[in-house]
Amino acid sequence: MFDTPHRETSVDQTEIKISARGCQVYYGDTHAIKDVSVEIEDKTVTAFIGPSGCGKSTFLRCLNRMNDTIDICRVEGDILLDGEDIYDPKVDPVQLRAKVGMVFQKPNPFPKSIYDNIAYGPRIHGLARNKAELDEIVEKSLRRGAIWNEVKDRLDAPGTGLSGGQQQRLCIARAIATEPEVLLMDEPCSALDPIATAQVEELIDELRQQYSVVIVTHSMQQAARVSQKTAFFHLGNLVEYGETGHIFTNPEDPRTESYITGRIG
Amino acid sequence: MTDMSQPGTAAPSGKNRSSLLAADARTKRRNASERRFRLMGLIAVSIGVLALVGLLTSILGNGLSSFRQTYIALDVYLDPAKLDKSGTRDIEKIKKVTTFGYKPLIEKALVAAIEKAGVDDQGLSGKKIGAMISPEAPATLRNYVIANPDKIGETIPFDLLAGGRIDGFFKGRVTMESAALDRNTSPEQLRLAEALRDKGIVVTRFNWAFFTSPDASDTRPEAAGLGVALLGSAYMMLVVLVLALPIGVAASIYLEEFARQNWLTDLIEVNISNLAAVPSIVFGILGLAAFINFAGLPQSAPIVGGLVLTLMTLPTIIIATRAALKAVPPSIRDAALGVGASKMQTVFHHVLPLAMPGILTGTIIGLAQALGESAPLLLIGMVAFVREYPGAPPEGFFDPASALPVQVYNWTTRGDPAFVERASGAIIVLLAFLLMMNIIAIILRRRFERRW
Ligand SMILES: Nc1ncnc2c1ncn2[C@@H]1O[C@H](COP(=O)(O)OP(=O)(O)O)[C@@H](O)[C@H]1O
Ligand SMILES: [Mg+2]
């Protein structure tokens, strides 16, 4: 297995896609993210690991302002996407989310047809001028979501009728249909069986060619398999961030080491 | 993992090991208490079913007969000497002849019919024979003549209402014994009516007029119908639907999806829940003060009734809609927001369609509640005796009208026992509407069963 992989990371051109500086997140009085600064690279898979409740999801949701929907949630500090502050009052979160797509822990297809699931995003963003173009986008997205062959004969069937793994790949296809630049994935494989997980992981590796992918995962093996960079969170702090291979082979912080060896979390 | 016995029940040595074939004391006690609970449940259900069966039998037994009505088929000679003395066929002069002028014509026609059929007249005088016909009959005749003045001088066949006692006799409400004690009828009249029925002159058939004719005065229950009440109720339901559904749904969506949770929304929420529990008569007082005394809208008008019922229905719709919106899983909202839909798009494209069955069910239940409500309508004067049909909408909303439940109340306060039959018949109609609405609600729920 790939417990300690040494993948050829794209060291040659490391462009920064997202950079967070002194990010603090509060839920009411709870301080959920404490002064996190991190630089997420383009065309790279970045894994967030850490014990549950440490704030991985919270931080991930800051990156596309999904936290805005939680009334009591307050975000401080700067988060820059391509050098622009996404929390600037002039930024429309709706526009931001078209650029920063998201895949959730539980597969959540719309209770509509498979076709409409994919077509919804392009439709509301006006990405297709006519039906033929939309058809093309749907097919392309489903192909890239590695699910085209399974659903091409039943695009009118409800997306909710698919198996869990298929639903999750449908959700990934839906997320990439809007042509985002960053794809955030919050434990996308936690509800999937090993075969579906392997398919999704393969997919993530492919997506790296074009996107910056951030994935939250509970499985250290998964982080090791798919990511080039890993961030370890603990109790709201970013404890360690670096090359995946480096973090897994010789972690600098004792907390990282105990988590990786299974002593906390 | 082999020894699962609890402390005290069996020794680990296996000496006292309990058999699966014999229930132990604890299990027996548990089973006994389960049996007791089931029995209590069964008793509760039986009481409910019995009450329902009793209610339905009583209402159906009393009311079903109102859907049949006794008529007397007569050929009436429209005597020009009586109806148009001037001979000019001037409509204004014809209108001067009151129903009293028509009464003798009908009397004469009935006496002639009896003679022609060769039926024994039981020694009744012409006046007594005429009394077998409803006092409503001359009015029927007069309306016909005013509408067709050129028919004066001809003999026209009419189906005229039989009097309430004759009608009651064929429905079993009036007997020979009760007739002997009754000033309004006599056993002779009943015998004559029976003989006429054998000849086919007196017939009992389906009572369409019950649904189409307006209310009638205390002395002619046989002519009383639900027409105005049905129309009034329909107008009010229309007002309620048009006002309460959009206002209720918009308020719910705003509160549930857009408003920030703070003390103000909490306060509003508590108030809406309390409004749902306010006695309906209070809404009537409010309507009287606000819509009639302050806004100056007319009394007894469906628009006022509709507005009052709207106020009453709104909390029901808002509570049902909010529950339906809450039941839509948050993951659907996340999904929509995640692909870059705006809040509004999320609500209207995804949340609302999924909540729709719940919203419609709530609305129909609210409407059903409003349809059966009488107390607030009494206060805004909808209990008045109305014989004129309200006009076509929108002006008709401002004309006086009645309403189904109020009509029931109205009829039960009248003396003649024939009105008990009418009231029960009206209750059956009301129940039929309510049943229909509830069935629609159930179908909607089934139809759009959760699809996630
Ligand atoms: N909607 C919320 N309201 C209040 N507290 C929350 C909310 N979401 C998360 N939290 C708190 O923030 C902390 C981080 O949670 P989360 O980001 O979900 O952790 P992780 O995804 O790493 O398991 C936890 O202590 C959790 O209780
Ligand atoms: Mg999480």
CSV table of C-alpha atoms in Angstrom, one decimal, chain B residues 193-368:
chain,number,residue,atom,x,y,z
B,193,ALA,CA,-102.3,12.7,-0.8
B,194,GLU,CA,-101.7,8.9,-0.7
B,195,ALA,CA,-104.4,8.3,-3.2
B,196,LEU,CA,-103.0,11.0,-5.5
B,197,ARG,CA,-99.6,9.5,-5.3
B,198,ASP,CA,-101.0,6.2,-6.5
B,199,LYS,CA,-102.4,8.1,-9.5
B,200,GLY,CA,-99.0,9.7,-10.1
B,201,ILE,CA,-100.1,13.3,-9.4
B,202,VAL,CA,-98.1,13.5,-6.3
B,203,VAL,CA,-94.5,12.4,-6.8
B,204,THR,CA,-91.4,12.3,-4.6
B,205,ARG,CA,-88.1,12.8,-6.5
B,206,PHE,CA,-84.5,14.1,-6.1
B,207,ASN,CA,-84.5,17.5,-4.6
B,208,TRP,CA,-82.2,19.6,-6.8
B,209,ALA,CA,-83.9,22.7,-5.4
B,210,PHE,CA,-82.2,22.0,-2.1
B,211,PHE,CA,-78.9,23.0,-3.7
B,212,THR,CA,-80.1,25.8,-5.9
B,213,SER,CA,-82.9,27.7,-4.1
B,214,PRO,CA,-82.4,30.2,-1.4
B,215,ASP,CA,-83.6,30.1,2.2
B,216,ALA,CA,-87.4,30.3,2.8
B,217,SER,CA,-89.4,31.7,5.7
B,218,ASP,CA,-90.5,29.8,8.8
B,219,THR,CA,-93.8,28.6,7.3
B,220,ARG,CA,-92.4,27.0,4.2
B,221,PRO,CA,-89.5,24.6,5.1
B,222,GLU,CA,-90.2,22.6,2.0
B,223,ALA,CA,-89.0,25.5,-0.1
B,224,ALA,CA,-85.8,26.2,1.9
B,225,GLY,CA,-82.6,25.5,0.0
B,226,LEU,CA,-78.8,26.0,0.4
B,227,GLY,CA,-78.2,28.0,-2.8
B,228,VAL,CA,-77.3,31.3,-1.2
B,229,ALA,CA,-75.3,29.6,1.5
B,230,LEU,CA,-73.3,27.5,-1.0
B,231,LEU,CA,-72.6,30.5,-3.1
B,232,GLY,CA,-71.6,32.6,0.0
B,233,SER,CA,-69.4,29.9,1.3
B,234,ALA,CA,-67.7,29.5,-2.1
B,235,TYR,CA,-67.1,33.2,-2.3
B,236,MET,CA,-65.6,33.3,1.1
B,237,MET,CA,-63.3,30.3,0.4
B,238,LEU,CA,-62.2,32.1,-2.8
B,239,VAL,CA,-61.3,35.2,-0.7
B,240,VAL,CA,-59.5,33.0,1.8
B,241,LEU,CA,-57.6,31.1,-0.8
B,242,VAL,CA,-56.5,34.2,-2.7
B,243,LEU,CA,-55.4,36.1,0.4
B,244,ALA,CA,-54.3,33.5,2.9
B,245,LEU,CA,-52.2,31.2,0.7
B,246,PRO,CA,-49.9,33.9,-0.8
B,247,ILE,CA,-49.6,35.9,2.4
B,248,GLY,CA,-49.1,32.8,4.6
B,249,VAL,CA,-46.6,31.2,2.3
B,250,ALA,CA,-44.6,34.4,1.8
B,251,ALA,CA,-44.5,35.1,5.5
B,252,SER,CA,-43.4,31.5,6.2
B,253,ILE,CA,-40.7,31.6,3.6
B,254,TYR,CA,-39.4,34.9,4.9
B,255,LEU,CA,-39.4,33.8,8.6
B,256,GLU,CA,-38.0,30.4,7.8
B,257,GLU,CA,-35.4,31.1,5.2
B,258,PHE,CA,-34.4,34.7,5.2
B,259,ALA,CA,-35.0,36.3,8.7
B,260,ARG,CA,-32.2,36.1,11.1
B,261,GLN,CA,-32.9,34.3,14.3
B,262,ASN,CA,-33.3,36.9,17.0
B,263,TRP,CA,-35.7,38.1,19.7
B,264,LEU,CA,-38.0,39.7,17.1
B,265,THR,CA,-38.5,36.5,15.1
B,266,ASP,CA,-38.9,34.6,18.3
B,267,LEU,CA,-41.6,37.0,19.4
B,268,ILE,CA,-43.3,36.7,16.0
B,269,GLU,CA,-43.2,32.9,16.2
B,270,VAL,CA,-44.7,32.8,19.6
B,271,ASN,CA,-47.4,35.2,18.5
B,272,ILE,CA,-48.3,33.1,15.5
B,273,SER,CA,-48.6,30.0,17.5
B,274,ASN,CA,-50.8,31.9,20.0
B,275,LEU,CA,-53.0,33.2,17.2
B,276,ALA,CA,-53.7,29.7,16.1
B,277,ALA,CA,-55.2,29.1,19.5
B,278,VAL,CA,-57.3,32.2,19.7
B,279,PRO,CA,-61.1,31.3,19.8
B,280,SER,CA,-62.7,32.0,16.5
B,281,ILE,CA,-65.3,34.3,17.9
B,282,VAL,CA,-62.6,36.7,18.8
B,283,PHE,CA,-61.7,37.0,15.1
B,284,GLY,CA,-65.3,37.8,14.6
B,285,ILE,CA,-65.2,40.7,17.0
B,286,LEU,CA,-62.0,41.9,15.4
B,287,GLY,CA,-63.6,41.6,12.0
B,288,LEU,CA,-66.7,43.6,13.2
B,289,ALA,CA,-64.5,46.3,14.6
B,290,ALA,CA,-61.9,46.5,11.8
B,291,PHE,CA,-63.7,45.7,8.6
B,292,ILE,CA,-67.3,46.8,9.3
B,293,ASN,CA,-67.1,49.6,11.9
B,294,PHE,CA,-63.7,51.0,10.9
B,295,ALA,CA,-63.3,50.2,7.2
B,296,GLY,CA,-67.0,50.6,6.5
B,297,LEU,CA,-67.5,47.4,4.5
B,298,PRO,CA,-71.1,46.1,4.3
B,299,GLN,CA,-72.5,43.7,6.8
B,300,SER,CA,-73.3,40.1,5.9
B,301,ALA,CA,-71.0,40.4,2.9
B,302,PRO,CA,-68.8,37.4,1.8
B,303,ILE,CA,-65.8,39.8,1.5
B,304,VAL,CA,-65.9,40.5,5.2
B,305,GLY,CA,-66.5,36.9,6.1
B,306,GLY,CA,-63.6,36.0,3.8
B,307,LEU,CA,-61.3,38.5,5.4
B,308,VAL,CA,-62.2,37.3,8.9
B,309,LEU,CA,-61.7,33.7,7.9
B,310,THR,CA,-58.4,34.7,6.3
B,311,LEU,CA,-57.1,36.1,9.6
B,312,MET,CA,-58.2,32.9,11.2
B,313,THR,CA,-56.6,30.6,8.6
B,314,LEU,CA,-53.3,32.4,8.3
B,315,PRO,CA,-51.7,30.9,11.5
B,316,THR,CA,-52.7,27.4,10.4
B,317,ILE,CA,-51.2,27.9,7.0
B,318,ILE,CA,-48.0,29.6,8.3
B,319,ILE,CA,-47.4,26.9,10.9
B,320,ALA,CA,-48.0,24.1,8.3
B,321,THR,CA,-45.8,25.9,5.7
B,322,ARG,CA,-43.0,26.4,8.2
B,323,ALA,CA,-43.1,22.8,9.2
B,324,ALA,CA,-43.0,21.8,5.6
B,325,LEU,CA,-40.0,24.1,4.9
B,326,LYS,CA,-38.2,22.8,8.0
B,327,ALA,CA,-38.7,19.2,6.8
B,328,VAL,CA,-36.7,19.9,3.7
B,329,PRO,CA,-33.3,18.5,4.5
B,330,PRO,CA,-30.6,21.2,4.9
B,331,SER,CA,-28.3,19.2,2.6
B,332,ILE,CA,-30.5,20.2,-0.4
B,333,ARG,CA,-30.0,23.9,0.5
B,334,ASP,CA,-26.2,23.2,0.9
B,335,ALA,CA,-26.2,21.5,-2.5
B,336,ALA,CA,-27.9,24.4,-4.2
B,337,LEU,CA,-25.8,27.1,-2.5
B,338,GLY,CA,-22.7,25.0,-3.2
B,339,VAL,CA,-23.2,25.2,-7.0
B,340,GLY,CA,-23.6,28.9,-6.7
B,341,ALA,CA,-27.4,29.4,-6.5
B,342,SER,CA,-28.5,32.5,-4.7
B,343,LYS,CA,-30.6,32.3,-1.6
B,344,MET,CA,-33.7,33.1,-3.6
B,345,GLN,CA,-32.9,30.5,-6.3
B,346,THR,CA,-32.3,27.9,-3.6
B,347,VAL,CA,-35.7,28.5,-2.0
B,348,PHE,CA,-37.7,28.8,-5.2
B,349,HIS,CA,-36.0,26.1,-7.3
B,350,HIS,CA,-35.4,23.5,-4.6
B,351,VAL,CA,-36.9,24.0,-1.2
B,352,LEU,CA,-40.4,25.2,-2.2
B,353,PRO,CA,-41.2,22.4,-4.6
B,354,LEU,CA,-40.2,19.9,-2.0
B,355,ALA,CA,-42.3,21.6,0.6
B,356,MET,CA,-45.3,22.1,-1.7
B,357,PRO,CA,-47.3,19.0,-0.7
B,358,GLY,CA,-47.0,20.0,3.0
B,359,ILE,CA,-48.0,23.5,2.2
B,360,LEU,CA,-51.0,22.5,0.2
B,361,THR,CA,-52.1,20.0,2.8
B,362,GLY,CA,-51.9,22.7,5.4
B,363,THR,CA,-53.8,25.1,3.2
B,364,ILE,CA,-56.6,22.6,2.5
B,365,ILE,CA,-56.9,21.8,6.2
B,366,GLY,CA,-57.0,25.6,6.9
B,367,LEU,CA,-59.7,26.0,4.3
B,368,ALA,CA,-61.7,23.1,5.7
